[in-house]
Amino acid sequence: MKKLIIVLTVLAGLSSCKNQDFDVDATLKKAENQFSVLLDASYAENKIPRSLDEHGNIDWAKRKMDWTQGFFPGACWKLYEHTQDAKWKEGAHHFQNLFIDAKDINTTHDLGFMFYCSFGEGYKLTKNEAYKQVVIDASESLISRYDSVVGCIKSWDFGKDRWTFPVIIDNMLNLEMLFEASILTGNDKYKHIAINHANTTLKNHFRDDYSTWHVVDYNPEDGSVFKKLTHQGLHNESSWARGQSWALYGYTMCYRYTKDPKYLEQAKNIAAFVKANLPEDFVPIWDFDVKDKDIMYKDASAAAVYASAYLELYTYTKNTAYKELAENILKSLSSDAYFSEFGKNGGFILEHSVGNFPRNGEIDVSINYADYYYLEALLRLKHINEE
Ligand code: GLY
């Protein structure tokens, strides 16, 4: 009898915990307190924090062209949007200016990640004309990598021994800056390139179950596909968790700008594939196909991108399953299993992300883009709940 009472009490506790509303404001406050620690550390070094190394020390962005640089000032913009506290605006402004010169670099596709998540977010909040110009300049650099025969923006210049014209699914996120550049300038050339890129990717990057390959290598002579492979996933036919997140976020975002139903359909299909592959705690292993227990590391960054994308998808479909799933992901990321203890982990908010497992890069550590998309998702949920 006593045992039965204990079991019933635990079950009642669990179910009330499950039904409890997720307190977005309190979570944002906790995140802000933690991120203040990272802001102070970053001013002390005058560098942009990228991730934590295996010893728990902050790894700073080293190169002028580091694809992750926009996320730290971008996260500061998110906190400014939420709090209106000038310290976040000043931080965002200061740190994004550390890499402003990279806007003219045309040797990579990562310019959207770098400049839209920073200067672009800043422009939305401040209407600072100088930020707008940076977004336009970076968009010019990005479209210089477009090839009309392939119908895509080339992702990388490195790896010439492995591919000829590589396009990675991650590139979908860079299109957001191009859609915005057309709105900012009134010139549709950026948007047309974004649409062509999205269409070519839709045609070639997805398997029948709507999982995505990481890399598609094109023949620039005629636009045909040479091969499909991976760079950061487990193997060429596996589903790299963050790759699926870029696909889900990318097509949802393309629908935002175009209202083309085929993008919404694609996003819904990707959403179903991801949902079917999420584990019990809603945070994926870094690749859905990992079976070896020794390398089963979680990727909180992919989960944060999913949450943000599912919330945007909910706004177009009003399918509450997407919102519930996003809430479950956010609850999990906000639990002690993923959320750093105050003052620990250098001030990064989330633990347990994976950057590039096959190259032994940033495995099971805090990474700045996980925090950026987590904050974005929390703010999206807050706005949805307030509607
Ligand atoms: N290249 C972006 C990523 O690692 O997800």
XYZ file of C-alpha atoms in Angstrom, residues 285-286 290-297:
10
model
C 22.232 13.224 -31.219
C 24.533 15.158 -33.613
C 24.610 7.377 -34.924
C 24.208 3.932 -33.371
C 27.519 3.668 -31.530
C 26.954 4.569 -27.862
C 30.522 5.910 -27.538
C 29.826 8.789 -29.914
C 26.250 9.582 -28.927
C 26.735 13.248 -28.199
